[in-house]
Structure formats: C-alpha cells, structure tokens
XYZ file of C-alpha atoms in Angstrom:
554
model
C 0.000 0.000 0.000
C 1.755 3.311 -1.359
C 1.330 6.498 0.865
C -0.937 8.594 -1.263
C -3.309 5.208 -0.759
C -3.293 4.747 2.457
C -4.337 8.548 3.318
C -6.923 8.134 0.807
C -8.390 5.058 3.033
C -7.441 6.451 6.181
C -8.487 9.959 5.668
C -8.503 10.589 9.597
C -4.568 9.440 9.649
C -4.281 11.860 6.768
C -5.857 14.517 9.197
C -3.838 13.803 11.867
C -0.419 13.858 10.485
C -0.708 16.621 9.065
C -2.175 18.169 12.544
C 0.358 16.429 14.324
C 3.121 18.991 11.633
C 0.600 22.114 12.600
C 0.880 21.856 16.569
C 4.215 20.996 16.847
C 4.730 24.303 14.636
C 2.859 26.468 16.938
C 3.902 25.427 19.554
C 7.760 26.236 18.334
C 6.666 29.453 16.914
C 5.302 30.594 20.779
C 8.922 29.397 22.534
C 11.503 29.922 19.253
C 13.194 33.190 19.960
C 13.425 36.618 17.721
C 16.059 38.454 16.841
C 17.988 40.155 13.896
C 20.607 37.993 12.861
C 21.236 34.257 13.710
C 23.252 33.071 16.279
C 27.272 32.630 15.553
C 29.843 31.813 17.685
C 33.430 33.200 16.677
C 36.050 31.047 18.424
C 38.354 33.880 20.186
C 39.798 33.711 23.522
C 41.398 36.551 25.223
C 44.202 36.489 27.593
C 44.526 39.846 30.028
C 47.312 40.577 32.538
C 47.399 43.445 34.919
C 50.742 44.648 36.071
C 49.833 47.795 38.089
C 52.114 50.514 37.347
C 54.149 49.030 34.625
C 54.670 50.650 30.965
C 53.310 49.540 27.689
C 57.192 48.804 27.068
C 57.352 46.600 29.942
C 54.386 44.690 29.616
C 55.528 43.995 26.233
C 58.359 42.386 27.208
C 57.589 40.668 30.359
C 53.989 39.611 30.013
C 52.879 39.461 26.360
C 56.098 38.086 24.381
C 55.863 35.465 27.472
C 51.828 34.915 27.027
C 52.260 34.760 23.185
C 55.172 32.570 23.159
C 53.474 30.241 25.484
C 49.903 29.936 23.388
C 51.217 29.658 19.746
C 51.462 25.886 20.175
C 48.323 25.637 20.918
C 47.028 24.035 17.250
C 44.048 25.397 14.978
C 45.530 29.153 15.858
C 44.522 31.528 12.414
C 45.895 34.699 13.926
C 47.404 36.661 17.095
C 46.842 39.903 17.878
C 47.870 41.479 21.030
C 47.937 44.989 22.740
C 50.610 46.501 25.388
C 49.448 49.576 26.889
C 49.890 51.018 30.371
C 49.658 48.591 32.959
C 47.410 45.522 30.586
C 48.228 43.161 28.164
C 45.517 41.735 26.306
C 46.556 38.751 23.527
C 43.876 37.632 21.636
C 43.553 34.429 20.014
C 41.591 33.814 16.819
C 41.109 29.777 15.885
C 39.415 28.282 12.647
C 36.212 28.486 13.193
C 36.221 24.968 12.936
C 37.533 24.550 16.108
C 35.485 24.443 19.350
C 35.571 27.017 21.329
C 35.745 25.025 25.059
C 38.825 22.977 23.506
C 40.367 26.270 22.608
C 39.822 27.674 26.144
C 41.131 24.084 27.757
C 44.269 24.402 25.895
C 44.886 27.877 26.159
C 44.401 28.200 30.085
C 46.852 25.014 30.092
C 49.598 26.828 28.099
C 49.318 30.131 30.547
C 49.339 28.084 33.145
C 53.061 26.547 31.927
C 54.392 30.391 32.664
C 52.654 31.761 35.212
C 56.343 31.287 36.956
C 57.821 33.633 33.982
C 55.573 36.148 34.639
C 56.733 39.342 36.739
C 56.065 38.912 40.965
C 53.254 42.054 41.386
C 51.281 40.787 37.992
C 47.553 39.676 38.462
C 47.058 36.082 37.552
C 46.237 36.431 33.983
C 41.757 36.154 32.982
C 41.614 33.615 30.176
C 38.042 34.133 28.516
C 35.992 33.080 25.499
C 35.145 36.583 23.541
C 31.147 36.706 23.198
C 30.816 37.837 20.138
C 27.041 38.146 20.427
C 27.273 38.837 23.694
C 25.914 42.847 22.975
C 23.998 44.613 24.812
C 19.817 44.388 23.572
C 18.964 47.172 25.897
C 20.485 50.634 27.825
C 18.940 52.018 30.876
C 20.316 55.424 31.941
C 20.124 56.434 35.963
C 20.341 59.780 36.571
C 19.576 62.294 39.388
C 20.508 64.850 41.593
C 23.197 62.956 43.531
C 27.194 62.147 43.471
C 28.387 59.992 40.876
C 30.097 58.166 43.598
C 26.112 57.466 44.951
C 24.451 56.492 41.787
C 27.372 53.973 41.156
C 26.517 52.632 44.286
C 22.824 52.386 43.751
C 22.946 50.946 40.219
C 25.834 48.425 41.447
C 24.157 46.928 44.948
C 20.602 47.764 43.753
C 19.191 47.619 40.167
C 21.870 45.376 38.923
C 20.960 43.034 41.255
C 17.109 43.296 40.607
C 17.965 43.047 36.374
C 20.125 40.129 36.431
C 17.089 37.786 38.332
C 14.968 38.347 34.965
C 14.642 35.170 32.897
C 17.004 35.478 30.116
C 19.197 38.142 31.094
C 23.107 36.702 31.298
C 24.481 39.826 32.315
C 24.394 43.824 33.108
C 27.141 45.646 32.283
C 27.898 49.325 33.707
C 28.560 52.026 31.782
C 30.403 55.225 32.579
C 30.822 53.446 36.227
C 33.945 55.080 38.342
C 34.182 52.897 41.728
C 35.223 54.581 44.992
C 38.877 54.969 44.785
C 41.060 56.691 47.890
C 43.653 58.052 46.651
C 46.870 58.915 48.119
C 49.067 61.949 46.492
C 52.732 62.092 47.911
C 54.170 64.773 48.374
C 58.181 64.719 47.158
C 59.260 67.895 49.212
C 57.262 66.696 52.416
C 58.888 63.141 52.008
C 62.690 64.446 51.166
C 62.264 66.525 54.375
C 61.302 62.904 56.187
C 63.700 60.684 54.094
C 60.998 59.074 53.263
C 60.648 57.089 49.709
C 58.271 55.382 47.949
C 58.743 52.240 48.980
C 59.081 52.793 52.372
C 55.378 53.779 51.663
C 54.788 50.608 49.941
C 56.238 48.767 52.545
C 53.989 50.107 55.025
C 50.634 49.591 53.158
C 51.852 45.865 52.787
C 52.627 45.842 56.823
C 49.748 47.755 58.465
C 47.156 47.597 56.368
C 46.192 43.946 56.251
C 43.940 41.630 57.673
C 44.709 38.079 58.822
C 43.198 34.532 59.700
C 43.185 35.074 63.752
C 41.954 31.714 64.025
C 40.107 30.660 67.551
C 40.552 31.246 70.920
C 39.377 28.109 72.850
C 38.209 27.391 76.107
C 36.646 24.621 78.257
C 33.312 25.538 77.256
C 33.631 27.847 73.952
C 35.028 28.413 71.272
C 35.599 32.292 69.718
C 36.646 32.986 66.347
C 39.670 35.904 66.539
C 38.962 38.674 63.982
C 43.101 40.342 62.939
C 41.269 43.373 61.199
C 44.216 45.867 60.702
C 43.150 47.473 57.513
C 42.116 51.432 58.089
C 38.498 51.780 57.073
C 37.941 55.550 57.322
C 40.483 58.578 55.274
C 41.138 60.225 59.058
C 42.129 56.681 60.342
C 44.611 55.927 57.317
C 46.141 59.531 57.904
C 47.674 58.021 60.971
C 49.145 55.337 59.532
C 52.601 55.164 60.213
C 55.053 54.978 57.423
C 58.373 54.861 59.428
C 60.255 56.039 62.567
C 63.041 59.022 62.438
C 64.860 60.197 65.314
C 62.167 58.220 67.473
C 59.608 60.153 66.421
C 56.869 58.266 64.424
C 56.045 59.331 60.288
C 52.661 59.230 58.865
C 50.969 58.903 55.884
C 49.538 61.917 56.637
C 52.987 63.486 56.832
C 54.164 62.975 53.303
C 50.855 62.853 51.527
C 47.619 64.554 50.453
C 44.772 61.859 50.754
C 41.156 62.203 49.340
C 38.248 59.656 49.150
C 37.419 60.185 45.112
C 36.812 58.016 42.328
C 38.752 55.495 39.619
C 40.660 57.497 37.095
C 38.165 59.080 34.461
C 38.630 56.250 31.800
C 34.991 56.641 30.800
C 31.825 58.448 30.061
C 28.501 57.849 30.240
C 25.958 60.901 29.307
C 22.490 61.026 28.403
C 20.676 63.853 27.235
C 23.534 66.316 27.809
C 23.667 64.578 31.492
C 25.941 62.759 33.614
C 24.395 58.982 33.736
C 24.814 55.203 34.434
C 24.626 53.184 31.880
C 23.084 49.456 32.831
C 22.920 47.597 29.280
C 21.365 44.384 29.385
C 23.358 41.010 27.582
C 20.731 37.912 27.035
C 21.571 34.678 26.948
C 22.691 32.738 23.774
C 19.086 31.864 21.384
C 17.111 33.641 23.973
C 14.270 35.478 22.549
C 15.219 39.395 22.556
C 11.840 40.902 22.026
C 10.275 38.870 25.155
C 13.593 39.737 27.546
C 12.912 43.360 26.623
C 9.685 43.193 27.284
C 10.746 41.629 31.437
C 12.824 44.608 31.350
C 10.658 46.620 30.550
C 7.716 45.615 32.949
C 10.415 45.348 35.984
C 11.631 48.897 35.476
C 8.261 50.402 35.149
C 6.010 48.175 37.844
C 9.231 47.989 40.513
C 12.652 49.562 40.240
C 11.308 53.226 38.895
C 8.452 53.222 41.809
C 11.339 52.400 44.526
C 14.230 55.129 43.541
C 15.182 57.600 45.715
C 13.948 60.381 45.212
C 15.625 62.950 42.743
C 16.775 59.972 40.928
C 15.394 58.647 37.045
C 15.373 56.008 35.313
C 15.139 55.792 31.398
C 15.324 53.393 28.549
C 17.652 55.311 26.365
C 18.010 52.157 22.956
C 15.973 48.963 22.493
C 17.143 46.353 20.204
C 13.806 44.775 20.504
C 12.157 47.952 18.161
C 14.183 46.789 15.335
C 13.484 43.197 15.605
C 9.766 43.902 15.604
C 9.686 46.064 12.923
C 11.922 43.393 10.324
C 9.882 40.392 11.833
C 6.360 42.290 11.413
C 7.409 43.449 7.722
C 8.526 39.543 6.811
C 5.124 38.289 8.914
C 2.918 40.835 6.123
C 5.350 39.607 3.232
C 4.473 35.728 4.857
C 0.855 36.812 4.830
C 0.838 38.706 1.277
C 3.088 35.768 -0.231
C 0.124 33.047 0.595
C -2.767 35.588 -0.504
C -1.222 36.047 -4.166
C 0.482 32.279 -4.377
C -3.081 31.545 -3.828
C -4.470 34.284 -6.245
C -2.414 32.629 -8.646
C -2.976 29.182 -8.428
C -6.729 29.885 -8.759
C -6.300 31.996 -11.746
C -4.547 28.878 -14.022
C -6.452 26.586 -11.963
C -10.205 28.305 -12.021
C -11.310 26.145 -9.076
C -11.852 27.536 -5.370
C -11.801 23.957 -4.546
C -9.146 23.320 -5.751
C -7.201 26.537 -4.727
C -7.893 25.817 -1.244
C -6.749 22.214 -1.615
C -3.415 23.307 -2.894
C -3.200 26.626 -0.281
C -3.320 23.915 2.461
C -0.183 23.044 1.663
C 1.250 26.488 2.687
C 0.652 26.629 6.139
C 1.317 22.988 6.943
C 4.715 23.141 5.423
C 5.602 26.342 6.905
C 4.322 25.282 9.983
C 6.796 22.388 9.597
C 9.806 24.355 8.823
C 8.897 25.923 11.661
C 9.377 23.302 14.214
C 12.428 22.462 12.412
C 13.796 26.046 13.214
C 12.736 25.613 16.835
C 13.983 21.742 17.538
C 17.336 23.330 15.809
C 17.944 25.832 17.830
C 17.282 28.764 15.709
C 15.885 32.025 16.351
C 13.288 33.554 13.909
C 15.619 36.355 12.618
C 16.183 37.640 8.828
C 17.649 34.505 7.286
C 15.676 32.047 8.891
C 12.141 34.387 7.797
C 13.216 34.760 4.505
C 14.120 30.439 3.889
C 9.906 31.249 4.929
C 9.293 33.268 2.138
C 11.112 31.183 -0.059
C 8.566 28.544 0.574
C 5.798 30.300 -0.461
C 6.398 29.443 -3.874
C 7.820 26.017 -3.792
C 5.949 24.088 -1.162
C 2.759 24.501 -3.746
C 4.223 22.553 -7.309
C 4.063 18.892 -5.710
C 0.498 19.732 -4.673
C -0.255 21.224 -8.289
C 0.994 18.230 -9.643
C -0.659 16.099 -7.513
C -3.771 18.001 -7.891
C -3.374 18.664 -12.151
C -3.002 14.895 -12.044
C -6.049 13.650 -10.032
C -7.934 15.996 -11.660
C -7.309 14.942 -15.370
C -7.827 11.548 -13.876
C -11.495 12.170 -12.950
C -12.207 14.193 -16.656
C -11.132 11.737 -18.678
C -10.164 8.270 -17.303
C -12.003 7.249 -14.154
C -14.846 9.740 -12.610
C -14.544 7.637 -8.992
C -12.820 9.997 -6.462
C -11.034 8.166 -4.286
C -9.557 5.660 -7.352
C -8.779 8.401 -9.422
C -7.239 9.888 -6.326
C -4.973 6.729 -5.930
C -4.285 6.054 -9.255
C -3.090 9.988 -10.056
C -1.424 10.213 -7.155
C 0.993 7.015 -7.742
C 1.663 8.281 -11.484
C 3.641 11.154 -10.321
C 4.977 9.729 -7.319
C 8.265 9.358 -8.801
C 8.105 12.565 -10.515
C 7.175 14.712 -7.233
C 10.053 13.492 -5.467
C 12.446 13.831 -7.892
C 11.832 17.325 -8.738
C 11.600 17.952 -4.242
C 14.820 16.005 -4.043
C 16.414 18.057 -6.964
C 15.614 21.315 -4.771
C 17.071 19.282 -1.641
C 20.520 19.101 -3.812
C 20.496 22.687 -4.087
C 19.918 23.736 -0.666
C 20.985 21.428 1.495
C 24.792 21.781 0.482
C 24.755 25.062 1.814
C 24.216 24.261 4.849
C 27.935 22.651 4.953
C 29.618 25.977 3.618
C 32.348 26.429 5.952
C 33.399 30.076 6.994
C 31.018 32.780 8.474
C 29.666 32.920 5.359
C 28.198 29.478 6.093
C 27.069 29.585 9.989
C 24.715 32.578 8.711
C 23.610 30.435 5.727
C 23.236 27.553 7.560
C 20.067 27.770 9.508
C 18.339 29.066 5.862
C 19.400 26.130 4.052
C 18.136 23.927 6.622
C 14.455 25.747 6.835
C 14.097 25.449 2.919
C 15.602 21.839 2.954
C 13.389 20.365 5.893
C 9.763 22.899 4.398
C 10.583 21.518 0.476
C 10.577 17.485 2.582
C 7.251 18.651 4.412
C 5.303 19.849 1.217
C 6.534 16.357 -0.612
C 4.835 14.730 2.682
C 1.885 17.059 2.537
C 1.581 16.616 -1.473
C 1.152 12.626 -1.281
C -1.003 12.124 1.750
C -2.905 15.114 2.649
C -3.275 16.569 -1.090
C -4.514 13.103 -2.403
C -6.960 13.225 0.794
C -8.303 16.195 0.341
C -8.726 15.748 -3.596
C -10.847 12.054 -3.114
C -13.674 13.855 -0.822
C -13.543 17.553 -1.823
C -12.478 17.917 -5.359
C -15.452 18.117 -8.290
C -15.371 18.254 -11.895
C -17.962 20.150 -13.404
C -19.127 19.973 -16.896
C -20.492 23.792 -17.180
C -18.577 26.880 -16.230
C -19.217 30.042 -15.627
C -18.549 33.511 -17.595
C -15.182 33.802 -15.655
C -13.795 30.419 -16.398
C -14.597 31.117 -20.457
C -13.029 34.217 -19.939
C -9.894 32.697 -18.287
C -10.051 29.956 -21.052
C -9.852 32.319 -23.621
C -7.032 34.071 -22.469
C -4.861 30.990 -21.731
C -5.962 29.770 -25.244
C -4.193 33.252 -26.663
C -1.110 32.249 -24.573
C -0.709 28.974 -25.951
C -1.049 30.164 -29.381
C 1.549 33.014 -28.499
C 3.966 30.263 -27.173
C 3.290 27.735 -30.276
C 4.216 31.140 -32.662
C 7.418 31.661 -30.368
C 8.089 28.060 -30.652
C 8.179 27.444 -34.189
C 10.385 30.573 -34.874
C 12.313 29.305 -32.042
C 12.643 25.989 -34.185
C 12.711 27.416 -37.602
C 16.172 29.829 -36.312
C 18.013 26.992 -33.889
C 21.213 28.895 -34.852
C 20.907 32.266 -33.735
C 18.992 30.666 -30.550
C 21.924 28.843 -29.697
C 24.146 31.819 -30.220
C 21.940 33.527 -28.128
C 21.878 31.689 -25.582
C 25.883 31.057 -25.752
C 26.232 34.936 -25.313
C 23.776 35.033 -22.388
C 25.700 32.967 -20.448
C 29.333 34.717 -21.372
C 27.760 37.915 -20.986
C 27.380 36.467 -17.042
C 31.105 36.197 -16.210
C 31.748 39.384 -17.013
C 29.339 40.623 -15.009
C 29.672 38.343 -12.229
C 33.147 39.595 -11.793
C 32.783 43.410 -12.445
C 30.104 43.514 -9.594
C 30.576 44.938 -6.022
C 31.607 41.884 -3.247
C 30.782 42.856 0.279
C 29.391 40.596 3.301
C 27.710 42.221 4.897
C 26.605 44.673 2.583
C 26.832 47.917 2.754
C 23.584 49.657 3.095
C-alpha cells in the first residue's frame, strides 16, 4: 500500500499527520526566539594581565612576548593579535572556526598556566576568557539624578543590577560610565625628602599595616571564639595616621608625606544622556534567547518595581531597544508571509479556475511552513532575517508537488475514471516518482549550503536547513494530505461560468503566443543557440565586475 493510498483510506490518519506537523509548529513558533541575525559563535579567547604601574614597554616584554610565546602551540591558531598599553596586556587568540571554542579555552588556560612562573612577581594572575561575540547589549537604561556619581554607582551596582540580572534570560548587566570609589593617596616629594621618606618605604607600610589576617580561635573549656586580625584602616582620618616609618624616634605618617582624598577610579569613561551625567546598565541575554520577550521583562520590571522604589531625585530611562528593530523586520517579513500566501493563492486559482481546488493546494502552505517551523525551533534557531526569509522562499515552492498532484487527479477524474477516491490513488501514484524527484532536486540545491564552511556558512546555515526540511514537508503534505483532500472535496464540473470562459480564452491566446514563439524558435536553432551562448558569457563578465561585500553595505 503506497502512501498517497493509504491517506486516501485512512483519511482521519491523513488529518492527523498533518495536525500532528501544525501543533508541533505552533507550539515552536510561541517558545523559538526573535532576533535580527542568527546566532554565531566566533572562536576567540582573550588572555589579560594586569601589572599595576608598569609601561606599555614593559608589559611587552615581560607579560605578552611570554603569554604569546606560550599559546602559539596551541594548534588550529589563524591569527594573534595582542595589545601593550599602560599597565594591561591583552593577547587575543583567533582559531578556525572549525575549532570548538571550550577545547580552545582548555588548551589555552593550560599553556598560561606553563608560565605563570615567567611572569613578573606584582602581575595579576592572567583572565583567560571566550570573547562573546554576540554577547551585545539588547537594551540601555540610563540612571540619573541629583546625587554624586560616587552614589548612583553605588545604587545601580548593589541595587538595580541586582534586581535586572534575576529576569529570565538576562546573562548579564554591564555598567557604563561606572567610576568605583577609589582613595587616593598623592605624595608629596618635598614633604617626604624633608622625612627621608621614599616610595617604597610607603609601599612597605601599606603591605605591613594595612592587612587583615586569619586570627583563628581562641578556645576554652566551654567555647570556642573565632579571633577577627582586622588591621586594615576603614575611614580617610584613620589611614592619615598610619605610620610609614620612625626618624629620630619620632613616628612618620601617611599623613605626613601625603595629600589623601576619598574620590573616584581614574576618568577612563563616560557615560551621558541627554547632555547629562548617567549610568549606563545595558542588558546582555543569553545565547538563542528570545530578545523581544527579555525586553519586554525589562521593561515591565523597570516600570512596575525599580522606577516606583528610587530615591527620590533619581530617574530612570530606557535610552536604545534592540527589541524595536526586531519587531519592525519580523512584522514586515510576517505581512510579506501573509501577502506571499494571498497572491500564491491568487495565482494558483487563476490557471487553476477552481476555489476547490485553490484551497486544496493553499493547504499546503501553512502545513509546510508550519513544519519548517518546528524544524527552526527543535534546531535551535531564532526567527531572525535569514531564517524568515528560507519562509518566504517557501511560499512558492511548497505549492508545485500539490499542483501536480492536484493537475493529475484531476485529469484523472475528466477523462479516465470519474470515482474519487480511485482516481485519487491512481493519479497520485503516477507522479509519485516525478514529485520526489523534482523535491529532491531542490534538496541538492539547498541542502549543500548548509555545509559551507566560513562565516559565510554559519549565517547560511540555519536558511538552508528551513528550505531543505519545508521543500521534505510539502513532498509529505503533497502525497497524503493533497490526495486526501482531492478524493472527498475535489469536483469536476461539466459547465462553467462567464469567468472560467473568460480565463479559457485568455490561456488559449497564450498557448497560441507560445506555439508562434516556438516554431520561430525551431525554424532559427542557430541564432537561438548563439543567443543563448552569449547570455551565459555575458554572465562572467558581469559576475566579476560587480561589487563583493558581506555584509553589505547599506
């Protein structure tokens, strides 16, 4: 029993299956994510050192020669590319981007771990991360108010960063234009050549008396007390009176030989807003999450409970929203979707002059899309330009097997055998063969492309597999649902209507345009073929004197 026969028998299984393709497709359209562009992940890892103090000159030499020495055994390496400047080194590692990215990071950590010894004594163990390439901010909040910078860092670090990072789907907030609380302590050169006091006498005495140590416990026959060394100074006053060094028995402090002030982290960066001092919080989601529906979290938390609980004098303001762009490309490909079916349908009942038949064929549409849908959710996907436009691609292609299917059938009950569901099988199993050679000749074109290697290829990849796995579900569609659908709903009627002459009258013109074209086409085979020879020469010169730019320009 071939498939288009046993949907034609089991019309409920028919039903079903085809059902079954529908909810699965909703039901990845409500939980597949949005955004702009699809998911890639660039295999880059990044190696910073801190060396407090130090020169771009001597970072160079004693941190990233070392670091890049150490990492350029590490195999699948494309390209190195590191910076030196005053007091960081940053060495960034580039792989193929057929290597993964959490073997990179293994092998890399290993190698800095080899010459951590090499590495100068003050140096900060060096941060070996993967660079998020995605990893952008979808959304910027701005804090302002009447208050110290020094305050609204504080209240956008202890408060809302810790109230954005609970909502689902948010990986991270970042601060922008954020200047911790820094005391600073300005020597004085004449004050400390009066004292004979040097800088690392200073040094020294930060790394003596302001510490605090494991005390460990005090224990007695009944108790047991924890001992608290706490020798660090906690207020400016206090750390005044720290004492650097002793000369002629008389005790030196800090307060001595330098000018000390409770300020802020060297101005490295800015944040404004409206012409305004601000705090920038910008929101990072997690990998595939769905942008539009974090932004919309956001967006409910800052209005329902963070902007109802700030202090007064202070505001809170959305200043950019990825999600607006998102919505408007998605909307515009959702009315292109929409328009797309209309005319495909328009069309198909204009050659076809059948509603019945139209609306047997249009069913097609939505199942496979539907389909490709699930596909792009069970993937991984996100709904985002490439993956919308494999969608409109569709359109178009899931409706020939049903057409053929249909034309089929249909001739079958005018002229050979007026029993539905017989003339249902019997079409249908003529052009099996046919129908899935021309779906698998589309399959050869697009599925290959999902295979292209380069970046090139991870964009392309999730639009090759939406065409591939749609052009499979119409071929399913077209020999059980189709066949279905054509045994209990499809009629052929002897007498038509003014608009069916009319339409027959036309299409009769066209085929005795196209038998005119033919025959000359015939009679002049030469200057056809020569034609068609400089057509296709014409191409490569045009194919290689046009612009070449991913992504494009505009």
């Amino acid at each position: 029993m071939t498939l288009p026969e046993l949907s034609v028998k089991r019309h409920v299984l028919a039903w079903m299956m085809s059902a079954v393709l529908v909810l699965v497709g909703i039901i990845g359209y409500q939980r597949v994510g949005l955004d702009r562009y699809p998911f890639i992940e660039f295999p880059v890892i990044s190696i910073t050192t801190t060396l407090k103090g130090a020169n771009p000159d001597i970072v160079d030499s004693s941190i990233t020669n070392v670091i890049e020495s150490a990492v350029n055994s590490v195999p699948g390496i494309e390209h190195v590319q590191s910076t030196s400047s005053p007091g960081v080194s940053t060495v960034n590692i580039t792989f193929a981007l057929e290597k993964k990215v959490d073997v990179a990071f293994n092998e890399v950590q290993s190698k800095v771990n080899q010459v951590l010894r090499r590495l100068p004594k003050d140096v900060d163990p060096p941060v070996v991360a993967k660079v998020e390439t995605n990893a952008q901010p979808i959304m910027w909040l701005a804090l302002q108010g009447d208050r110290t910078q020094q305050q609204l860092n504080q209240y956008a670090l202890n408060v809302l960063k810790k109230r954005l990072e609970t909502i689902d789907g948010v990986g991270e907030v970042r601060l922008g234009g954020r200047r911790d609380r820094t005391i600073r302590v300005d020597l004085q050169p004449d004050r400390m050549a009066a004292h004979k006091i040097t800088a690392q006498d200073i040094s020294e005495a930060f790394a003596r008396e302001h510490v605090q140590l494991a005390g460990g416990f005090v224990v007695g026959s009944t108790t047991e007390s924890l001992v608290k060394l706490d020798l660090e100074f906690h207020q400016v006053e206090q750390l005044r009176e720290l004492i650097v060094a002793w000369r002629d028995k008389a005790p030196v402090r800090l307060g001595d030989v330098a000018q000390i002030d409770d300020g802020l982290a060297d101005k490295r960066q800015l944040a404004r807003f409206n012409g305004q001092t601000t705090i920038g919080l910008g929101m990072v989601k997690i990998a595939n999450a769905n942008t539009v529906a974090i932004t919309e979290r956001i967006q409910e938390r800052v209005d329902k409970e963070l902007r109802p609980a700030l202090p007064p004098g202070m505001t809170l303001s959305v200043v950019s929203n990825d999600a607006v762009f998102i919505i408007e490309i998605v909307d515009s490909l959702k009315e292109h979707l929409i328009e797309g079916t209309l005319l495909a349908a328009l069309v198909v009942w204009v050659f076809l002059r059948s509603v019945r038949s139209t609306l047997i064929i249009s069913l097609a549409i939505p199942v496979s899309l539907m389909g490709a849908i699930a596909v792009i959710y069970f993937a991984g996907f996100t709904l985002n330009s490439l993956t919308m436009l494999g969608l409109l691609l569709l359109i178009g292609v899931v409706v020939d097997d049903a057409i053929v299917v249909l034309e089929n059938i249909f001739r079958h009950r005018e002229t050979l055998d007026p029993d539905p569901v017989s003339a249902a099988i019997n079409g249908s199993n003529e052009v099996v063969f046919a129908v899935m050679a021309a779906t698998l000749s589309l399959v050869c074109i697009f599925a290959p492309v999902a295979f292209i290697s380069g970046i090139i290829g991870q964009f392309f990849r999730s639009f090759a597999l939406v065409v591939t796995f749609g052009v499979l579900v119409s071929l399913f569609v077209s020999l059980t649902l189709t066949p279905m659908l054509c045994s209990r709903y499809l009629k052929v009627e002897k007498q038509h209507g003014p608009i069916y002459r009319a339409f027959d009258r036309f299409f009769a013109c066209l085929d005795a345009l196209y038998v005119r074209l033919l025959e000359g086409a015939l009679t002049h085979r030469l200057w056809v073929v020569l034609a068609t020879v400089g057509v296709v020469a014409s191409s490569g010169f045009f194919f290689a004197n046009t612009g070449k730019a991913f992504p494009s320009s505009r």
